[in-house]
Short mmCIF file of C-alpha atoms in Angstrom, two decimals:
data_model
loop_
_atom_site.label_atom_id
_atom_site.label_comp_id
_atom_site.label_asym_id
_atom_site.label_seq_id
_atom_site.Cartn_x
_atom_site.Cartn_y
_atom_site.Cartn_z
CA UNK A 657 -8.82 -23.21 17.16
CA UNK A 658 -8.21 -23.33 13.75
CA UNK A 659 -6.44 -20.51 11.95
CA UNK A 660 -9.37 -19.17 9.65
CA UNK A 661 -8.55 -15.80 7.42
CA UNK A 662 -11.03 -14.03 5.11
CA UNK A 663 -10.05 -12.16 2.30
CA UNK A 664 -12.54 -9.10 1.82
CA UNK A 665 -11.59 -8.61 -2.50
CA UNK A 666 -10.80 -9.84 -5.35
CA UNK A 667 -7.49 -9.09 -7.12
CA UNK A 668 -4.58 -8.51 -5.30
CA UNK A 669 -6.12 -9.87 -2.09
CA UNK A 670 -6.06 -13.42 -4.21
CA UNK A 671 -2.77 -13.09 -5.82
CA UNK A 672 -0.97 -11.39 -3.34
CA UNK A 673 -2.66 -12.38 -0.08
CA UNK A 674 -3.76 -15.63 -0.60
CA UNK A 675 -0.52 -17.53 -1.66
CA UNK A 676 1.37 -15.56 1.10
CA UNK A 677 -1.32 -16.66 3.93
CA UNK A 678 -0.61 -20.04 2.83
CA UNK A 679 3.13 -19.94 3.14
CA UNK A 680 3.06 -18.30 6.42
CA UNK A 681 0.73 -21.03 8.50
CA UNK A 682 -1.47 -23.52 7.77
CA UNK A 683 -4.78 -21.53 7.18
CA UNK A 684 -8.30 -21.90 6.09
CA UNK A 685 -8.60 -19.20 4.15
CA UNK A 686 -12.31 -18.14 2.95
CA UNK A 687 -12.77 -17.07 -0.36
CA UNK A 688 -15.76 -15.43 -1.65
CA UNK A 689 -17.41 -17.81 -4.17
CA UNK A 690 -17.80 -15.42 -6.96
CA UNK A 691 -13.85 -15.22 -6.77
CA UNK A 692 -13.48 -19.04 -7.23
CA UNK A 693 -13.78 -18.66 -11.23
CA UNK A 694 -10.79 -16.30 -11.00
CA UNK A 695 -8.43 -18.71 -8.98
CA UNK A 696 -8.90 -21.89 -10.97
CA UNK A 697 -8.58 -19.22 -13.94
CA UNK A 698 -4.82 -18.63 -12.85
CA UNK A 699 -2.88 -21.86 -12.60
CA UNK A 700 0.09 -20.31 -10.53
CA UNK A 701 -2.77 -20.22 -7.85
CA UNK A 702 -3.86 -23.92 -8.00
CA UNK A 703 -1.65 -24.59 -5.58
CA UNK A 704 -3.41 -22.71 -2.86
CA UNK A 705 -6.42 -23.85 -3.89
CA UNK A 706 -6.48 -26.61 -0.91
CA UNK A 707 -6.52 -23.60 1.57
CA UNK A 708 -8.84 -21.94 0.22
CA UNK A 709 -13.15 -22.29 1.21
CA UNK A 710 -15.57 -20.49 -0.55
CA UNK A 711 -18.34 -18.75 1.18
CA UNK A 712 -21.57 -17.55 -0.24
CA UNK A 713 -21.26 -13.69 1.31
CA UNK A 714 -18.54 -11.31 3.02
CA UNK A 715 -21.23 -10.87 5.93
CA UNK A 716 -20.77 -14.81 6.31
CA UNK A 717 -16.91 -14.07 6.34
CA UNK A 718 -17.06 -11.73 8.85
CA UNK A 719 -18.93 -13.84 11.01
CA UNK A 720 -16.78 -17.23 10.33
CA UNK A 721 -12.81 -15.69 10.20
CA UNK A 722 -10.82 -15.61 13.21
CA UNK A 723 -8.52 -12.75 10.97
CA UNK A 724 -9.50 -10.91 8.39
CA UNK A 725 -7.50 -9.20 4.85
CA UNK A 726 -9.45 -6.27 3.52
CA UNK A 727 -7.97 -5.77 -0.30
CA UNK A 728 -10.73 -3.32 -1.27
CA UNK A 729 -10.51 0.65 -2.93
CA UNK A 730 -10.40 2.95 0.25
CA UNK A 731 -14.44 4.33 0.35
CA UNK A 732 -15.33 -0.07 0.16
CA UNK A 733 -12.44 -0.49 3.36
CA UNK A 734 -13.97 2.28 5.07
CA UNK A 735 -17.47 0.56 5.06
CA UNK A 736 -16.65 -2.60 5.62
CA UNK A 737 -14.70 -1.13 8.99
CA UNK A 738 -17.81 0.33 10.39
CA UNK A 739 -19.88 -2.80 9.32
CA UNK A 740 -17.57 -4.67 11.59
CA UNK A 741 -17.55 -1.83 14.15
CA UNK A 742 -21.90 -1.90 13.62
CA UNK A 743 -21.58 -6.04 14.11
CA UNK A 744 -19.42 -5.90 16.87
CA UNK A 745 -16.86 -8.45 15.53
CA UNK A 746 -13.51 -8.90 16.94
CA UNK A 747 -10.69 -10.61 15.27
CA UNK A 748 -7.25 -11.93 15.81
CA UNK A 749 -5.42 -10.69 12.97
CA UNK A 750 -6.76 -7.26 10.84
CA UNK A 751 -4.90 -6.48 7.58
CA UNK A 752 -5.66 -3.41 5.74
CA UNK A 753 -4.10 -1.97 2.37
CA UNK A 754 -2.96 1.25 1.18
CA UNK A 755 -4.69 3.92 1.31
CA UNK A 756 -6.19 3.73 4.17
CA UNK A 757 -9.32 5.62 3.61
CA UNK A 758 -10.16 8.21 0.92
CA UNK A 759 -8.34 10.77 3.22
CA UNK A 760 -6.23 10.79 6.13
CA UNK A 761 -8.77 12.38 8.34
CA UNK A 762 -11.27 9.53 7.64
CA UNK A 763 -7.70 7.47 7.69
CA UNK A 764 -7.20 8.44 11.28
CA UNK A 765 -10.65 7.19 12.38
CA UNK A 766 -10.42 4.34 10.50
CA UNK A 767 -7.08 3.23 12.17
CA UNK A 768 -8.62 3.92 15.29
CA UNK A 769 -11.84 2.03 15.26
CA UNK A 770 -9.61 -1.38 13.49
CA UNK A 771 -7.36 -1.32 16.47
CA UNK A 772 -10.50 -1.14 18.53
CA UNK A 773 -11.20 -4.59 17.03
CA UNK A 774 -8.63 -6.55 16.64
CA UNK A 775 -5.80 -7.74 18.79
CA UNK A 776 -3.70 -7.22 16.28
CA UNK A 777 -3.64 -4.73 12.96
CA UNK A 778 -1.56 -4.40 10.29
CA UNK A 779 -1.47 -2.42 6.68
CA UNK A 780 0.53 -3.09 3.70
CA UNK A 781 2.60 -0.41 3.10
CA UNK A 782 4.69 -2.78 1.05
CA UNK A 783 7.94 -0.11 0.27
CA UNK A 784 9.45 -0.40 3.52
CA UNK A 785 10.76 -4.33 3.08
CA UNK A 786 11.93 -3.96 -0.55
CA UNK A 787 15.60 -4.26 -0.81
CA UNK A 788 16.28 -1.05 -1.86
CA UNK A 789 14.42 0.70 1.01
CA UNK A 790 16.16 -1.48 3.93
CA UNK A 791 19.92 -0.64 2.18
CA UNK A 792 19.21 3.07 2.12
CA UNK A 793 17.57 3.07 6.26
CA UNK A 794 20.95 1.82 6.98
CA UNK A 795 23.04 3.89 4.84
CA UNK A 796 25.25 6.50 6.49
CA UNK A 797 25.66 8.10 2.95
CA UNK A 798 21.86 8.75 2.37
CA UNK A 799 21.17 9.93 5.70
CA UNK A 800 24.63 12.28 5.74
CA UNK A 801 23.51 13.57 2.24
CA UNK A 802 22.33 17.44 1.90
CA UNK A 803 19.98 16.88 -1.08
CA UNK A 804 18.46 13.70 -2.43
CA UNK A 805 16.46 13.19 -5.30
CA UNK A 806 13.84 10.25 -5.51
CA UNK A 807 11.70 9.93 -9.34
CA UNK A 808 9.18 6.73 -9.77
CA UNK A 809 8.19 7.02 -13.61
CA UNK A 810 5.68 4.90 -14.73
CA UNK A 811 2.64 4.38 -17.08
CA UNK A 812 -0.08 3.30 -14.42
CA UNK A 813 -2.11 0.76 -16.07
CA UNK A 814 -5.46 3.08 -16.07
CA UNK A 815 -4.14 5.29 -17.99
CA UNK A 816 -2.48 3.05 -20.49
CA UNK A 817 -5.58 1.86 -21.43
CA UNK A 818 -7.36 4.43 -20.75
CA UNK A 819 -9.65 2.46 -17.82
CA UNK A 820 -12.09 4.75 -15.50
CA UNK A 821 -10.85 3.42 -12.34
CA UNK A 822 -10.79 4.81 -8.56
CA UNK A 823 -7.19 4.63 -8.48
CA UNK A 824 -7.29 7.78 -10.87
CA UNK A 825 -9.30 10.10 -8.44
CA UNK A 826 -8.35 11.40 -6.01
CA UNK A 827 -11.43 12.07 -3.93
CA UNK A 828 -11.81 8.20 -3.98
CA UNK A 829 -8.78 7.94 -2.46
CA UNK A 830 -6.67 7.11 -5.95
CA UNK A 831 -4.31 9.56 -8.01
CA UNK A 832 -0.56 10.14 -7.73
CA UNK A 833 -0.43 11.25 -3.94
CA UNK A 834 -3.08 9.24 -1.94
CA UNK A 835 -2.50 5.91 -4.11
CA UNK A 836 0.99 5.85 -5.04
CA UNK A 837 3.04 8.71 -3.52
CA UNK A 838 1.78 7.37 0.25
CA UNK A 839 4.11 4.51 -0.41
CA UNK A 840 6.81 6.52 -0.11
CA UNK A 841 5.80 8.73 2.64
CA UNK A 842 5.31 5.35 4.73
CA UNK A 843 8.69 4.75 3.70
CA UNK A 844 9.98 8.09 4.93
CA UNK A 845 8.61 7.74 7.95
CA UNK A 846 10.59 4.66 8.79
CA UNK A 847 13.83 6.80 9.01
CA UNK A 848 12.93 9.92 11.03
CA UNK A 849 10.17 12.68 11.40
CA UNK A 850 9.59 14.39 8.02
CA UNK A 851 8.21 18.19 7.36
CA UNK A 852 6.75 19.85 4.33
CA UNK A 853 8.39 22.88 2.40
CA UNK A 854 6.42 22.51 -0.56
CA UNK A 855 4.17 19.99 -2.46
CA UNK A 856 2.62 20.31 -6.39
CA UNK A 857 -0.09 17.90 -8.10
CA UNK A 858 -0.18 18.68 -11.48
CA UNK A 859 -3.76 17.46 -12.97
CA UNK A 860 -4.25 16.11 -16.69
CA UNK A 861 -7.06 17.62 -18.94
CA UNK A 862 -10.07 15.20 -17.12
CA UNK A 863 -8.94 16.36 -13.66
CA UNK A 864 -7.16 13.18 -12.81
CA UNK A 865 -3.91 13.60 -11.04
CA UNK A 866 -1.02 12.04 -12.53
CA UNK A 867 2.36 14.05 -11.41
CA UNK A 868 2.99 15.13 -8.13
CA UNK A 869 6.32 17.15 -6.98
CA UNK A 870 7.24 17.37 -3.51
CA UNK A 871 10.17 18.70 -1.40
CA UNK A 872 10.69 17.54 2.31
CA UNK A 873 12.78 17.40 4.83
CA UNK A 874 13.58 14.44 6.76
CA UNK A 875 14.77 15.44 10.37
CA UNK A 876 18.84 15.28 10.98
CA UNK A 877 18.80 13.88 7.55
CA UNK A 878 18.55 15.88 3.73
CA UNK A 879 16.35 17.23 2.35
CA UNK A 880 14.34 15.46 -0.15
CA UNK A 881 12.97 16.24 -3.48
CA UNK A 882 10.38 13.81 -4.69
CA UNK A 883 9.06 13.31 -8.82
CA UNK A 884 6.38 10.87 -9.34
CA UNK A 885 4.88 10.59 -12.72
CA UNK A 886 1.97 7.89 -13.30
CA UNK A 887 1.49 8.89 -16.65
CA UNK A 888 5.31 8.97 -17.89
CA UNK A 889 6.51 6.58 -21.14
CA UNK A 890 9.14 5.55 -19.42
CA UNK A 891 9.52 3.33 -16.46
CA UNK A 892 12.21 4.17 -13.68
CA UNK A 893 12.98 4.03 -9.98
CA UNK A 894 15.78 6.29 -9.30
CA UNK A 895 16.95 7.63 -5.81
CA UNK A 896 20.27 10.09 -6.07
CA UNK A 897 22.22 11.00 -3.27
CA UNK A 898 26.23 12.40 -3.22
CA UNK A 899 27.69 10.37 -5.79
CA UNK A 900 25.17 7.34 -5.43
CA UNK A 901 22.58 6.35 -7.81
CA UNK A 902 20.31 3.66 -7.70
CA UNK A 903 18.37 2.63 -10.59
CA UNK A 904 15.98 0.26 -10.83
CA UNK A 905 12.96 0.01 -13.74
CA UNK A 906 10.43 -0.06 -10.92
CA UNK A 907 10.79 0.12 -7.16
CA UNK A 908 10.22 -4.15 -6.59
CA UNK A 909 12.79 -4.88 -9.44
CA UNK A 910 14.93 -6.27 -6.90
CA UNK A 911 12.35 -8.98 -4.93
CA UNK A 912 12.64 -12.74 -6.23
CA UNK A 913 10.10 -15.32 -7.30
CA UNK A 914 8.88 -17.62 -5.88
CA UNK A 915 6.89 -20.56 -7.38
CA UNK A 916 5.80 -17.74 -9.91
CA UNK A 917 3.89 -15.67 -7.38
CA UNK A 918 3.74 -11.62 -7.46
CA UNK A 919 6.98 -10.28 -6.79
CA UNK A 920 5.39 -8.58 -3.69
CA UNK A 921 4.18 -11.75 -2.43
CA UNK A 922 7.56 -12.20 0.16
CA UNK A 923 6.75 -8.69 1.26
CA UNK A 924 3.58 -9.83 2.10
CA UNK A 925 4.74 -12.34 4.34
CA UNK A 926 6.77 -10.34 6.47
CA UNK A 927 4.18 -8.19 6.74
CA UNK A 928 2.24 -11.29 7.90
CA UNK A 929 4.99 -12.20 10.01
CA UNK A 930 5.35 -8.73 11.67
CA UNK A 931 1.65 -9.52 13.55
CA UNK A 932 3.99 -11.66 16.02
CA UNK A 933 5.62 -7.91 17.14
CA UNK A 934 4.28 -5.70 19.85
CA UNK A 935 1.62 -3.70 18.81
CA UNK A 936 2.62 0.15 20.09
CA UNK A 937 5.61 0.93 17.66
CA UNK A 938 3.63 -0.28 14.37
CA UNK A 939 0.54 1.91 15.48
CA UNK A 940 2.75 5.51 16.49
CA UNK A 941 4.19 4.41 13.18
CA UNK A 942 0.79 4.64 11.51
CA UNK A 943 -0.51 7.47 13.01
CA UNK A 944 2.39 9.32 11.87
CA UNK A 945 2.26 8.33 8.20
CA UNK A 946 -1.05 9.82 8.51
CA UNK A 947 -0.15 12.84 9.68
CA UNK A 948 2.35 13.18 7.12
CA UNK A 949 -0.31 12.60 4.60
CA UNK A 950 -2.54 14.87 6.15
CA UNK A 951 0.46 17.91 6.21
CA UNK A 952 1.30 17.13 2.46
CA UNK A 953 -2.32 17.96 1.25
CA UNK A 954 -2.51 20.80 2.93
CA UNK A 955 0.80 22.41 1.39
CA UNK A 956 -0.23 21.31 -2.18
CA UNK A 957 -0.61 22.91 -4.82
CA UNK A 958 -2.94 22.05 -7.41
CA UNK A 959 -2.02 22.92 -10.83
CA UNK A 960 -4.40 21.88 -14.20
CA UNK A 961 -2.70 20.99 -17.80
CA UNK A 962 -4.94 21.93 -20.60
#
């Protein structure tokens, strides 16, 4: 049978997805047509384009793809889940991106109607194989230290130019915690159980979260304080532990190019990769990050700027 993938989504899904798909195997990988226009429009992607097969709907996707890639905002992933659920379609392969859902409860039933389906399901919690995050699991220093101090400082793009997108609510599943601060959670969770003392979102003037201040405590390791700012001027990546400090200007500074693809494009593929793994430890691993997510909202505190 021949290896067929759809990609559910425009944007990252064809920039990030499809060139790492076709460096992993030797795929057919369906593209929805109205997405064509945008890969002959980039012309680091032309040389995917002989993978690629456009198809005139997503239903027709879901019906032709052996595995499936759903790059969608969180409230579009949760429908197209219980479409497949409602169609009864089973697939090889079932990739889903960050955040989950629009919540970690809906998160929780999402994860547990795509393993349902699929003998295999992974989601792209793309932190954990940066270089940065596999020197500090193995670091006796970082895990010895009393206190550490992680800040990501950054000027997200919709609110640099001031764009009305999901990724700036939160009850859409965007803002500081559910879109970029689970990242790092699902990074935590790699190392050892993690509990809540406290946990701040600080709100601009249109409700939109954009700061979030956390401090946890990862389990026979420190304890953690946590800064993100999506609506900072400057643009850091900065973990500080005993004497250490690693600074990067954002947290995939380190990852290489290759043939001018997204820098998170070799995450991607070991994410693809991992689907060769036993199932159990990925989904324990999943259900946890959830339930960190899920203990972090309900310790915050909400705080408005006027």
């Amino acid at each position: 049978m021949n290896n067929v993938w759809g990609i559910i989504g425009g944007g990252f899904g064809l920039y990030g997805y499809l060139p790492a798909l076709s460096k992993s195997s030797n795929p057919v990988i369906l593209i929805h047509n109205k997405n064509l226009k945008f890969l002959n429009s980039r012309t680091e992607l032309n040389q995917y384009m002989r993978f690629v097969k456009g198809v005139e709907s997503y239903e027709e996707m879901l019906n032709t793809a052996n595995s499936l890639v759903i790059t969608t905002p969180p409230q579009v992933q949760e429908f197209y889940i219980n479409k497949i659920e409602f169609n009864q379609c089973r697939y090889i392969n079932l990739i889903l991106e960050k955040p989950l859902a629009s919540n970690p409860i809906i998160g929780n039933c999402v994860l547990k109607k795509s393993i349902q389906m699929a003998a295999c399901v992974r989601i792209g919690y793309s932190f954990n194989d940066t270089v940065w995050a596999q020197k500090l699991r193995i670091s006796k220093e970082f895990i010895c230290a009393v206190s550490v101090k992680i800040s990501w400082l950054f000027y997200a793009y919709h609110f640099k130019n001031n764009k009305d997108s999901w990724k700036a609510h939160h009850d859409l599943g965007g803002g500081v915690l559910r879109f970029y601060g689970i990242q790092l959670l699902a990074f935590l969770c790699t190392i050892n159980k993690v509990t809540v003392n406290e946990s701040r979102i600080f709100c601009d003037e249109t409700d939109r979260p954009y700061r979030w201040e956390a401090r946890l405590n990862i389990f026979n390791g420190p304890l953690l304080d946590i800064e993100i700012d999506c609506k900072h001027t400057t643009e850091i990546f900065e973990v500080k532990y005993l004497n250490q400090i690693f600074q990067r200007k954002s947290p995939f500074s380190e990852e290489v190019f290759e043939d001018g693809d997204d820098l998170r494009v070799p995450l991607i593929r070991k994410l693809i990769n991992s689907t060769r793994h036993a199932n159990d430890e990925y989904y324990d691993y999943y259900f946890e990050i959830n339930n960190l997510w899920s203990a972090v909202e309900l310790a915050t505190t909400w705080i408005r700027l006027n």
